[in-house]
Amino acid sequence: MSMKILILPGDYIGPEILAEAVKVLDAFKAQGEPLEWRFAHLGGAAVDAEGHPYPPSTKQAAHAADAILLGSVGGPKYDALPRELRPERGLLAVRKDLNLFANLRPARVFDELADSSSLKKEVIAGLDILILRELTGDIYFGQPRGRRVNAEGHDEGFDTMHYSRPEVARIARVAFEAARKRNRRLCSVDKENVLETSRFWREVMVEVSAEYPDVELSHMYVDNAAMQLLKRPKQFDVIVTGNIFGDILSDEAAMLAGSIGMLPSASLDANNKGMYEPIHGSAPDIAGQDKANPLATILSVAMMFKYSFDRADLSDRIEAAVRKVLQQGHRTGDIAMQGEKIIGTREMGDAVVKALG
Ligand code: NAD
């Protein structure tokens, strides 16, 4: 069965880093893997070409694909556009259109790069955790919200936190399934001691856990989780949490790993269709200079094979190749220590393809 991929290079360094990811796809295709891909526009590039950040042609292609690879969108060229034409609108639109409610962010420290974290090497060496954030609900989208005058006559701002049973159950299932593909330990993070929404979240997590007796479920308050991620991050395997807590914890976990140029992410729907992208932005400051690290994007391809195509074999080969190039000492500027030789985006992509074998 063919694997149909839509590639959305996006803006600034987006096309440069995706060109390296395509080299990996080319290599697998040459070895007989049934891969097909096509390109479309998203973000600023889509505004330039078609007048909208998520144009109908891209929408159609996104629905037809099994998985999407995205570079990054946005940048100074587009900052003055009206709100509805801003590149990030395109990103939000595709997530919403495809119902990509589960955001997966692994935080992994390759031993070769353990010195670039701001934490002690022994705390983070060998770290490999996965943070799963619910992406379409919670206080970020809850109604009512707005401004009003309260009972004491004061102006106030207010938002509403809520999660429904289906919303919690579906993210729970993605989390338990992800834990099954890893070390079978899932920690659900909430604020159950204070929030009604969290009490409900925890109840549903426990209910769904009955379907996954092989996965160990634990619970942690979000304030403690924020501390534990810094103190003893290796205690975790998979963390699942709501939108607002996940927003904060996933950025915290990203910093454990040191460089932003190394971290992939996935956003999945209920059928494992997904959009895969590096967590970093379009890096306008280094665009067009062959300086961007393509490894976060290449590791996003590895996630795609694992989660959308159930091809852990291809995913493992990519991850092993990345590890090998790091062991061989290949470094782009963002991950080089002082005095280390720096290579460019294209050379790094070529080194990964060579290491794939
Ligand atoms: P950024 O992640 O683009 O860059 C932050 C810093 O990290 C820069 O110094 C950059 O050079 C560096 N960097 C980022 N990726 C790198 C890579 N692969 N290799 C080497 N260095 C890298 O964040 P920013 O500067 O705040 O944002 C720039 C633009 O990207 C903005 O328009 C922002 O809205 C957009 N953005 C897009 C996404 C996305 O597409 N998902 C995410 C974040 C930011």
PDB file of N, CA and C in Angstrom, residues 11-108:
ATOM      1  N   ASP A  11       8.060  28.782   4.691  1.00  0.00           N
ATOM      2  CA  ASP A  11       8.791  30.032   4.479  1.00  0.00           C
ATOM      3  C   ASP A  11      10.237  29.981   5.000  1.00  0.00           C
ATOM      4  N   TYR A  12      11.046  30.932   4.513  1.00  0.00           N
ATOM      5  CA  TYR A  12      12.431  31.115   4.964  1.00  0.00           C
ATOM      6  C   TYR A  12      13.199  29.791   4.967  1.00  0.00           C
ATOM      7  N   ILE A  13      13.654  29.273   6.122  1.00  0.00           N
ATOM      8  CA  ILE A  13      14.461  28.044   6.047  1.00  0.00           C
ATOM      9  C   ILE A  13      13.616  26.812   5.710  1.00  0.00           C
ATOM     10  N   GLY A  14      12.283  26.946   5.727  1.00  0.00           N
ATOM     11  CA  GLY A  14      11.410  25.784   5.478  1.00  0.00           C
ATOM     12  C   GLY A  14      11.816  24.963   4.258  1.00  0.00           C
ATOM     13  N   PRO A  15      11.918  25.597   3.059  1.00  0.00           N
ATOM     14  CA  PRO A  15      12.301  24.828   1.868  1.00  0.00           C
ATOM     15  C   PRO A  15      13.692  24.193   1.986  1.00  0.00           C
ATOM     16  N   GLU A  16      14.618  24.868   2.672  1.00  0.00           N
ATOM     17  CA  GLU A  16      15.984  24.329   2.792  1.00  0.00           C
ATOM     18  C   GLU A  16      16.012  23.046   3.627  1.00  0.00           C
ATOM     19  N   ILE A  17      15.291  23.058   4.740  1.00  0.00           N
ATOM     20  CA  ILE A  17      15.336  21.879   5.620  1.00  0.00           C
ATOM     21  C   ILE A  17      14.497  20.737   5.039  1.00  0.00           C
ATOM     22  N   LEU A  18      13.418  21.098   4.336  1.00  0.00           N
ATOM     23  CA  LEU A  18      12.609  20.026   3.745  1.00  0.00           C
ATOM     24  C   LEU A  18      13.316  19.357   2.575  1.00  0.00           C
ATOM     25  N   ALA A  19      14.176  20.115   1.878  1.00  0.00           N
ATOM     26  CA  ALA A  19      14.940  19.505   0.780  1.00  0.00           C
ATOM     27  C   ALA A  19      15.793  18.353   1.335  1.00  0.00           C
ATOM     28  N   GLU A  20      16.278  18.505   2.550  1.00  0.00           N
ATOM     29  CA  GLU A  20      17.099  17.437   3.151  1.00  0.00           C
ATOM     30  C   GLU A  20      16.228  16.256   3.581  1.00  0.00           C
ATOM     31  N   ALA A  21      15.029  16.549   4.054  1.00  0.00           N
ATOM     32  CA  ALA A  21      14.098  15.464   4.413  1.00  0.00           C
ATOM     33  C   ALA A  21      13.718  14.668   3.165  1.00  0.00           C
ATOM     34  N   VAL A  22      13.579  15.366   2.036  1.00  0.00           N
ATOM     35  CA  VAL A  22      13.214  14.687   0.789  1.00  0.00           C
ATOM     36  C   VAL A  22      14.337  13.745   0.342  1.00  0.00           C
ATOM     37  N   LYS A  23      15.574  14.103   0.658  1.00  0.00           N
ATOM     38  CA  LYS A  23      16.687  13.196   0.320  1.00  0.00           C
ATOM     39  C   LYS A  23      16.504  11.844   1.022  1.00  0.00           C
ATOM     40  N   VAL A  24      16.004  11.891   2.249  1.00  0.00           N
ATOM     41  CA  VAL A  24      15.764  10.649   2.997  1.00  0.00           C
ATOM     42  C   VAL A  24      14.635   9.849   2.327  1.00  0.00           C
ATOM     43  N   LEU A  25      13.571  10.563   1.934  1.00  0.00           N
ATOM     44  CA  LEU A  25      12.467   9.874   1.236  1.00  0.00           C
ATOM     45  C   LEU A  25      12.965   9.262  -0.067  1.00  0.00           C
ATOM     46  N   ASP A  26      13.792  10.029  -0.792  1.00  0.00           N
ATOM     47  CA  ASP A  26      14.368   9.533  -2.057  1.00  0.00           C
ATOM     48  C   ASP A  26      15.138   8.232  -1.823  1.00  0.00           C
ATOM     49  N   ALA A  27      15.917   8.234  -0.752  1.00  0.00           N
ATOM     50  CA  ALA A  27      16.746   7.054  -0.470  1.00  0.00           C
ATOM     51  C   ALA A  27      15.869   5.827  -0.205  1.00  0.00           C
ATOM     52  N   PHE A  28      14.793   6.013   0.567  1.00  0.00           N
ATOM     53  CA  PHE A  28      13.901   4.878   0.855  1.00  0.00           C
ATOM     54  C   PHE A  28      13.163   4.438  -0.409  1.00  0.00           C
ATOM     55  N   LYS A  29      12.758   5.412  -1.205  1.00  0.00           N
ATOM     56  CA  LYS A  29      12.041   5.077  -2.436  1.00  0.00           C
ATOM     57  C   LYS A  29      12.936   4.265  -3.373  1.00  0.00           C
ATOM     58  N   ALA A  30      14.202   4.684  -3.446  1.00  0.00           N
ATOM     59  CA  ALA A  30      15.156   3.964  -4.298  1.00  0.00           C
ATOM     60  C   ALA A  30      15.338   2.521  -3.819  1.00  0.00           C
ATOM     61  N   GLN A  31      15.059   2.284  -2.536  1.00  0.00           N
ATOM     62  CA  GLN A  31      15.178   0.922  -2.004  1.00  0.00           C
ATOM     63  C   GLN A  31      13.863   0.158  -2.119  1.00  0.00           C
ATOM     64  N   GLY A  32      12.877   0.769  -2.821  1.00  0.00           N
ATOM     65  CA  GLY A  32      11.636   0.030  -3.107  1.00  0.00           C
ATOM     66  C   GLY A  32      10.462   0.345  -2.206  1.00  0.00           C
ATOM     67  N   GLU A  33      10.609   1.288  -1.277  1.00  0.00           N
ATOM     68  CA  GLU A  33       9.474   1.641  -0.413  1.00  0.00           C
ATOM     69  C   GLU A  33       8.413   2.374  -1.249  1.00  0.00           C
ATOM     70  N   PRO A  34       7.135   2.032  -1.058  1.00  0.00           N
ATOM     71  CA  PRO A  34       6.086   2.617  -1.899  1.00  0.00           C
ATOM     72  C   PRO A  34       5.696   4.030  -1.450  1.00  0.00           C
ATOM     73  N   LEU A  35       6.609   4.946  -1.643  1.00  0.00           N
ATOM     74  CA  LEU A  35       6.386   6.325  -1.201  1.00  0.00           C
ATOM     75  C   LEU A  35       5.996   7.217  -2.380  1.00  0.00           C
ATOM     76  N   GLU A  36       5.000   8.073  -2.127  1.00  0.00           N
ATOM     77  CA  GLU A  36       4.636   9.075  -3.139  1.00  0.00           C
ATOM     78  C   GLU A  36       4.544  10.400  -2.424  1.00  0.00           C
ATOM     79  N   TRP A  37       5.010  11.457  -3.055  1.00  0.00           N
ATOM     80  CA  TRP A  37       4.825  12.757  -2.420  1.00  0.00           C
ATOM     81  C   TRP A  37       4.610  13.841  -3.449  1.00  0.00           C
ATOM     82  N   ARG A  38       3.942  14.892  -2.987  1.00  0.00           N
ATOM     83  CA  ARG A  38       3.756  16.079  -3.810  1.00  0.00           C
ATOM     84  C   ARG A  38       3.911  17.306  -2.920  1.00  0.00           C
ATOM     85  N   PHE A  39       4.059  18.445  -3.561  1.00  0.00           N
ATOM     86  CA  PHE A  39       4.301  19.682  -2.819  1.00  0.00           C
ATOM     87  C   PHE A  39       3.094  20.622  -2.917  1.00  0.00           C
ATOM     88  N   ALA A  40       2.887  21.421  -1.876  1.00  0.00           N
ATOM     89  CA  ALA A  40       1.877  22.487  -1.935  1.00  0.00           C
ATOM     90  C   ALA A  40       2.360  23.642  -1.056  1.00  0.00           C
ATOM     91  N   HIS A  41       1.625  24.732  -1.123  1.00  0.00           N
ATOM     92  CA  HIS A  41       2.032  25.925  -0.375  1.00  0.00           C
ATOM     93  C   HIS A  41       1.268  26.043   0.942  1.00  0.00           C
ATOM     94  N   LEU A  42       1.949  26.551   1.959  1.00  0.00           N
ATOM     95  CA  LEU A  42       1.287  26.924   3.208  1.00  0.00           C
ATOM     96  C   LEU A  42       1.988  28.170   3.758  1.00  0.00           C
ATOM     97  N   GLY A  43       1.223  28.988   4.473  1.00  0.00           N
ATOM     98  CA  GLY A  43       1.812  30.152   5.128  1.00  0.00           C
ATOM     99  C   GLY A  43       2.097  31.282   4.157  1.00  0.00           C
ATOM    100  N   GLY A  44       3.211  31.978   4.400  1.00  0.00           N
ATOM    101  CA  GLY A  44       3.548  33.129   3.565  1.00  0.00           C
ATOM    102  C   GLY A  44       3.735  32.741   2.107  1.00  0.00           C
ATOM    103  N   ALA A  45       4.363  31.603   1.869  1.00  0.00           N
ATOM    104  CA  ALA A  45       4.574  31.144   0.488  1.00  0.00           C
ATOM    105  C   ALA A  45       3.231  30.971  -0.222  1.00  0.00           C
ATOM    106  N   ALA A  46       2.220  30.550   0.507  1.00  0.00           N
ATOM    107  CA  ALA A  46       0.887  30.353  -0.081  1.00  0.00           C
ATOM    108  C   ALA A  46       0.220  31.704  -0.357  1.00  0.00           C
ATOM    109  N   VAL A  47       0.476  32.668   0.530  1.00  0.00           N
ATOM    110  CA  VAL A  47      -0.062  34.019   0.285  1.00  0.00           C
ATOM    111  C   VAL A  47       0.574  34.578  -0.987  1.00  0.00           C
ATOM    112  N   ASP A  48       1.884  34.410  -1.115  1.00  0.00           N
ATOM    113  CA  ASP A  48       2.581  34.892  -2.312  1.00  0.00           C
ATOM    114  C   ASP A  48       2.039  34.232  -3.581  1.00  0.00           C
ATOM    115  N   ALA A  49       1.841  32.917  -3.510  1.00  0.00           N
ATOM    116  CA  ALA A  49       1.494  32.183  -4.739  1.00  0.00           C
ATOM    117  C   ALA A  49       0.002  32.203  -5.036  1.00  0.00           C
ATOM    118  N   GLU A  50      -0.821  32.146  -3.954  1.00  0.00           N
ATOM    119  CA  GLU A  50      -2.255  31.944  -4.196  1.00  0.00           C
ATOM    120  C   GLU A  50      -3.165  32.891  -3.407  1.00  0.00           C
ATOM    121  N   GLY A  51      -2.551  33.813  -2.684  1.00  0.00           N
ATOM    122  CA  GLY A  51      -3.345  34.847  -2.028  1.00  0.00           C
ATOM    123  C   GLY A  51      -4.004  34.446  -0.716  1.00  0.00           C
ATOM    124  N   HIS A  52      -3.685  33.248  -0.182  1.00  0.00           N
ATOM    125  CA  HIS A  52      -4.275  32.813   1.087  1.00  0.00           C
ATOM    126  C   HIS A  52      -3.299  31.865   1.793  1.00  0.00           C
ATOM    127  N   PRO A  53      -3.194  31.952   3.137  1.00  0.00           N
ATOM    128  CA  PRO A  53      -2.208  31.094   3.818  1.00  0.00           C
ATOM    129  C   PRO A  53      -2.565  29.595   3.801  1.00  0.00           C
ATOM    130  N   TYR A  54      -3.830  29.285   3.591  1.00  0.00           N
ATOM    131  CA  TYR A  54      -4.232  27.863   3.454  1.00  0.00           C
ATOM    132  C   TYR A  54      -5.207  27.798   2.276  1.00  0.00           C
ATOM    133  N   PRO A  55      -4.659  27.852   1.047  1.00  0.00           N
ATOM    134  CA  PRO A  55      -5.523  27.958  -0.132  1.00  0.00           C
ATOM    135  C   PRO A  55      -6.256  26.646  -0.430  1.00  0.00           C
ATOM    136  N   PRO A  56      -7.330  26.710  -1.210  1.00  0.00           N
ATOM    137  CA  PRO A  56      -8.115  25.510  -1.505  1.00  0.00           C
ATOM    138  C   PRO A  56      -7.288  24.371  -2.102  1.00  0.00           C
ATOM    139  N   SER A  57      -6.281  24.696  -2.926  1.00  0.00           N
ATOM    140  CA  SER A  57      -5.477  23.625  -3.544  1.00  0.00           C
ATOM    141  C   SER A  57      -4.709  22.855  -2.462  1.00  0.00           C
ATOM    142  N   THR A  58      -4.227  23.561  -1.458  1.00  0.00           N
ATOM    143  CA  THR A  58      -3.494  22.909  -0.363  1.00  0.00           C
ATOM    144  C   THR A  58      -4.463  22.091   0.497  1.00  0.00           C
ATOM    145  N   LYS A  59      -5.632  22.664   0.718  1.00  0.00           N
ATOM    146  CA  LYS A  59      -6.650  21.963   1.523  1.00  0.00           C
ATOM    147  C   LYS A  59      -7.002  20.613   0.870  1.00  0.00           C
ATOM    148  N   GLN A  60      -7.218  20.674  -0.428  1.00  0.00           N
ATOM    149  CA  GLN A  60      -7.574  19.454  -1.150  1.00  0.00           C
ATOM    150  C   GLN A  60      -6.433  18.420  -1.058  1.00  0.00           C
ATOM    151  N   ALA A  61      -5.218  18.879  -1.271  1.00  0.00           N
ATOM    152  CA  ALA A  61      -4.063  17.976  -1.218  1.00  0.00           C
ATOM    153  C   ALA A  61      -3.880  17.420   0.192  1.00  0.00           C
ATOM    154  N   ALA A  62      -4.167  18.248   1.218  1.00  0.00           N
ATOM    155  CA  ALA A  62      -4.007  17.800   2.606  1.00  0.00           C
ATOM    156  C   ALA A  62      -5.005  16.680   2.925  1.00  0.00           C
ATOM    157  N   HIS A  63      -6.206  16.807   2.403  1.00  0.00           N
ATOM    158  CA  HIS A  63      -7.208  15.764   2.656  1.00  0.00           C
ATOM    159  C   HIS A  63      -6.854  14.468   1.929  1.00  0.00           C
ATOM    160  N   ALA A  64      -6.214  14.597   0.762  1.00  0.00           N
ATOM    161  CA  ALA A  64      -5.889  13.406  -0.034  1.00  0.00           C
ATOM    162  C   ALA A  64      -4.672  12.654   0.512  1.00  0.00           C
ATOM    163  N   ALA A  65      -3.841  13.332   1.319  1.00  0.00           N
ATOM    164  CA  ALA A  65      -2.591  12.718   1.780  1.00  0.00           C
ATOM    165  C   ALA A  65      -2.818  11.843   3.014  1.00  0.00           C
ATOM    166  N   ASP A  66      -1.881  10.909   3.250  1.00  0.00           N
ATOM    167  CA  ASP A  66      -1.908  10.110   4.487  1.00  0.00           C
ATOM    168  C   ASP A  66      -1.149  10.814   5.609  1.00  0.00           C
ATOM    169  N   ALA A  67      -0.186  11.645   5.207  1.00  0.00           N
ATOM    170  CA  ALA A  67       0.615  12.367   6.199  1.00  0.00           C
ATOM    171  C   ALA A  67       1.170  13.621   5.541  1.00  0.00           C
ATOM    172  N   ILE A  68       1.486  14.603   6.380  1.00  0.00           N
ATOM    173  CA  ILE A  68       1.975  15.888   5.879  1.00  0.00           C
ATOM    174  C   ILE A  68       3.311  16.214   6.552  1.00  0.00           C
ATOM    175  N   LEU A  69       4.245  16.668   5.741  1.00  0.00           N
ATOM    176  CA  LEU A  69       5.514  17.154   6.295  1.00  0.00           C
ATOM    177  C   LEU A  69       5.556  18.663   6.114  1.00  0.00           C
ATOM    178  N   LEU A  70       5.775  19.367   7.202  1.00  0.00           N
ATOM    179  CA  LEU A  70       5.781  20.826   7.138  1.00  0.00           C
ATOM    180  C   LEU A  70       7.157  21.357   7.547  1.00  0.00           C
ATOM    181  N   GLY A  71       7.626  22.390   6.842  1.00  0.00           N
ATOM    182  CA  GLY A  71       8.864  23.061   7.239  1.00  0.00           C
ATOM    183  C   GLY A  71       8.545  24.021   8.365  1.00  0.00           C
ATOM    184  N   SER A  72       8.326  25.280   8.034  1.00  0.00           N
ATOM    185  CA  SER A  72       7.938  26.256   9.048  1.00  0.00           C
ATOM    186  C   SER A  72       7.342  27.447   8.315  1.00  0.00           C
ATOM    187  N   VAL A  73       6.479  28.163   9.004  1.00  0.00           N
ATOM    188  CA  VAL A  73       5.835  29.292   8.338  1.00  0.00           C
ATOM    189  C   VAL A  73       6.082  30.589   9.107  1.00  0.00           C
ATOM    190  N   GLY A  74       5.977  31.697   8.371  1.00  0.00           N
ATOM    191  CA  GLY A  74       6.076  33.006   9.006  1.00  0.00           C
ATOM    192  C   GLY A  74       7.407  33.681   8.740  1.00  0.00           C
ATOM    193  N   GLY A  75       7.490  34.922   9.216  1.00  0.00           N
ATOM    194  CA  GLY A  75       8.716  35.687   9.033  1.00  0.00           C
ATOM    195  C   GLY A  75       8.401  37.135   8.718  1.00  0.00           C
ATOM    196  N   PRO A  76       9.429  37.989   8.794  1.00  0.00           N
ATOM    197  CA  PRO A  76       9.217  39.439   8.707  1.00  0.00           C
ATOM    198  C   PRO A  76       8.488  39.898   7.449  1.00  0.00           C
ATOM    199  N   LYS A  77       8.708  39.184   6.338  1.00  0.00           N
ATOM    200  CA  LYS A  77       8.058  39.597   5.096  1.00  0.00           C
ATOM    201  C   LYS A  77       6.538  39.626   5.241  1.00  0.00           C
ATOM    202  N   TYR A  78       6.028  38.818   6.157  1.00  0.00           N
ATOM    203  CA  TYR A  78       4.570  38.653   6.256  1.00  0.00           C
ATOM    204  C   TYR A  78       3.975  39.303   7.506  1.00  0.00           C
ATOM    205  N   ASP A  79       4.826  39.957   8.311  1.00  0.00           N
ATOM    206  CA  ASP A  79       4.361  40.490   9.592  1.00  0.00           C
ATOM    207  C   ASP A  79       3.299  41.579   9.453  1.00  0.00           C
ATOM    208  N   ALA A  80       3.322  42.300   8.311  1.00  0.00           N
ATOM    209  CA  ALA A  80       2.380  43.408   8.168  1.00  0.00           C
ATOM    210  C   ALA A  80       1.065  42.996   7.515  1.00  0.00           C
ATOM    211  N   LEU A  81       0.930  41.720   7.195  1.00  0.00           N
ATOM    212  CA  LEU A  81      -0.314  41.263   6.552  1.00  0.00           C
ATOM    213  C   LEU A  81      -1.484  41.374   7.520  1.00  0.00           C
ATOM    214  N   PRO A  82      -2.702  41.578   6.997  1.00  0.00           N
ATOM    215  CA  PRO A  82      -3.862  41.557   7.901  1.00  0.00           C
ATOM    216  C   PRO A  82      -3.976  40.196   8.589  1.00  0.00           C
ATOM    217  N   ARG A  83      -4.550  40.201   9.781  1.00  0.00           N
ATOM    218  CA  ARG A  83      -4.625  39.021  10.643  1.00  0.00           C
ATOM    219  C   ARG A  83      -5.040  37.743   9.916  1.00  0.00           C
ATOM    220  N   GLU A  84      -6.073  37.870   9.064  1.00  0.00           N
ATOM    221  CA  GLU A  84      -6.606  36.648   8.441  1.00  0.00           C
ATOM    222  C   GLU A  84      -5.685  36.083   7.364  1.00  0.00           C
ATOM    223  N   LEU A  85      -4.688  36.873   6.971  1.00  0.00           N
ATOM    224  CA  LEU A  85      -3.752  36.378   5.947  1.00  0.00           C
ATOM    225  C   LEU A  85      -2.389  36.019   6.539  1.00  0.00           C
ATOM    226  N   ARG A  86      -2.253  36.123   7.862  1.00  0.00           N
ATOM    227  CA  ARG A  86      -0.961  35.842   8.486  1.00  0.00           C
ATOM    228  C   ARG A  86      -0.612  34.361   8.315  1.00  0.00           C
ATOM    229  N   PRO A  87       0.676  34.053   8.091  1.00  0.00           N
ATOM    230  CA  PRO A  87       1.089  32.663   7.861  1.00  0.00           C
ATOM    231  C   PRO A  87       0.616  31.683   8.939  1.00  0.00           C
ATOM    232  N   GLU A  88       0.673  32.127  10.226  1.00  0.00           N
ATOM    233  CA  GLU A  88       0.279  31.199  11.306  1.00  0.00           C
ATOM    234  C   GLU A  88      -1.204  30.843  11.237  1.00  0.00           C
ATOM    235  N   ARG A  89      -1.986  31.705  10.564  1.00  0.00           N
ATOM    236  CA  ARG A  89      -3.400  31.377  10.330  1.00  0.00           C
ATOM    237  C   ARG A  89      -3.511  30.106   9.490  1.00  0.00           C
ATOM    238  N   GLY A  90      -2.595  29.991   8.525  1.00  0.00           N
ATOM    239  CA  GLY A  90      -2.568  28.800   7.665  1.00  0.00           C
ATOM    240  C   GLY A  90      -2.302  27.547   8.485  1.00  0.00           C
ATOM    241  N   LEU A  91      -1.375  27.672   9.424  1.00  0.00           N
ATOM    242  CA  LEU A  91      -1.009  26.544  10.284  1.00  0.00           C
ATOM    243  C   LEU A  91      -2.197  26.126  11.158  1.00  0.00           C
ATOM    244  N   LEU A  92      -2.839  27.118  11.780  1.00  0.00           N
ATOM    245  CA  LEU A  92      -3.993  26.811  12.632  1.00  0.00           C
ATOM    246  C   LEU A  92      -5.126  26.221  11.788  1.00  0.00           C
ATOM    247  N   ALA A  93      -5.277  26.744  10.564  1.00  0.00           N
ATOM    248  CA  ALA A  93      -6.372  26.284   9.705  1.00  0.00           C
ATOM    249  C   ALA A  93      -6.184  24.820   9.317  1.00  0.00           C
ATOM    250  N   VAL A  94      -4.966  24.436   8.979  1.00  0.00           N
ATOM    251  CA  VAL A  94      -4.763  23.045   8.568  1.00  0.00           C
ATOM    252  C   VAL A  94      -4.951  22.106   9.767  1.00  0.00           C
ATOM    253  N   ARG A  95      -4.484  22.518  10.946  1.00  0.00           N
ATOM    254  CA  ARG A  95      -4.686  21.694  12.153  1.00  0.00           C
ATOM    255  C   ARG A  95      -6.174  21.491  12.431  1.00  0.00           C
ATOM    256  N   LYS A  96      -6.930  22.595  12.305  1.00  0.00           N
ATOM    257  CA  LYS A  96      -8.364  22.539  12.598  1.00  0.00           C
ATOM    258  C   LYS A  96      -9.093  21.730  11.526  1.00  0.00           C
ATOM    259  N   ASP A  97      -8.758  22.013  10.265  1.00  0.00           N
ATOM    260  CA  ASP A  97      -9.419  21.349   9.141  1.00  0.00           C
ATOM    261  C   ASP A  97      -9.246  19.834   9.216  1.00  0.00           C
ATOM    262  N   LEU A  98      -8.074  19.375   9.617  1.00  0.00           N
ATOM    263  CA  LEU A  98      -7.809  17.930   9.659  1.00  0.00           C
ATOM    264  C   LEU A  98      -8.053  17.334  11.052  1.00  0.00           C
ATOM    265  N   ASN A  99      -8.526  18.176  11.961  1.00  0.00           N
ATOM    266  CA  ASN A  99      -8.824  17.716  13.314  1.00  0.00           C
ATOM    267  C   ASN A  99      -7.611  17.068  13.992  1.00  0.00           C
ATOM    268  N   LEU A 100      -6.498  17.744  13.912  1.00  0.00           N
ATOM    269  CA  LEU A 100      -5.255  17.229  14.493  1.00  0.00           C
ATOM    270  C   LEU A 100      -5.214  17.646  15.967  1.00  0.00           C
ATOM    271  N   PHE A 101      -5.766  16.818  16.818  1.00  0.00           N
ATOM    272  CA  PHE A 101      -5.974  17.228  18.209  1.00  0.00           C
ATOM    273  C   PHE A 101      -4.870  16.774  19.157  1.00  0.00           C
ATOM    274  N   ALA A 102      -3.989  15.895  18.668  1.00  0.00           N
ATOM    275  CA  ALA A 102      -2.966  15.348  19.575  1.00  0.00           C
ATOM    276  C   ALA A 102      -1.585  15.801  19.128  1.00  0.00           C
ATOM    277  N   ASN A 103      -0.924  16.561  19.968  1.00  0.00           N
ATOM    278  CA  ASN A 103       0.404  17.060  19.653  1.00  0.00           C
ATOM    279  C   ASN A 103       1.459  16.238  20.390  1.00  0.00           C
ATOM    280  N   LEU A 104       2.341  15.618  19.642  1.00  0.00           N
ATOM    281  CA  LEU A 104       3.370  14.758  20.235  1.00  0.00           C
ATOM    282  C   LEU A 104       4.725  15.435  20.110  1.00  0.00           C
ATOM    283  N   ARG A 105       5.366  15.622  21.247  1.00  0.00           N
ATOM    284  CA  ARG A 105       6.699  16.226  21.211  1.00  0.00           C
ATOM    285  C   ARG A 105       7.677  15.375  22.001  1.00  0.00           C
ATOM    286  N   PRO A 106       8.519  14.659  21.303  1.00  0.00           N
ATOM    287  CA  PRO A 106       9.550  13.929  22.029  1.00  0.00           C
ATOM    288  C   PRO A 106      10.635  14.913  22.480  1.00  0.00           C
ATOM    289  N   ALA A 107      11.198  14.668  23.637  1.00  0.00           N
ATOM    290  CA  ALA A 107      12.388  15.412  24.050  1.00  0.00           C
ATOM    291  C   ALA A 107      13.468  14.376  24.276  1.00  0.00           C
ATOM    292  N   ARG A 108      14.420  14.374  23.379  1.00  0.00           N
ATOM    293  CA  ARG A 108      15.461  13.352  23.465  1.00  0.00           C
ATOM    294  C   ARG A 108      16.817  14.039  23.462  1.00  0.00           C
TER     295      ARG A 108
END
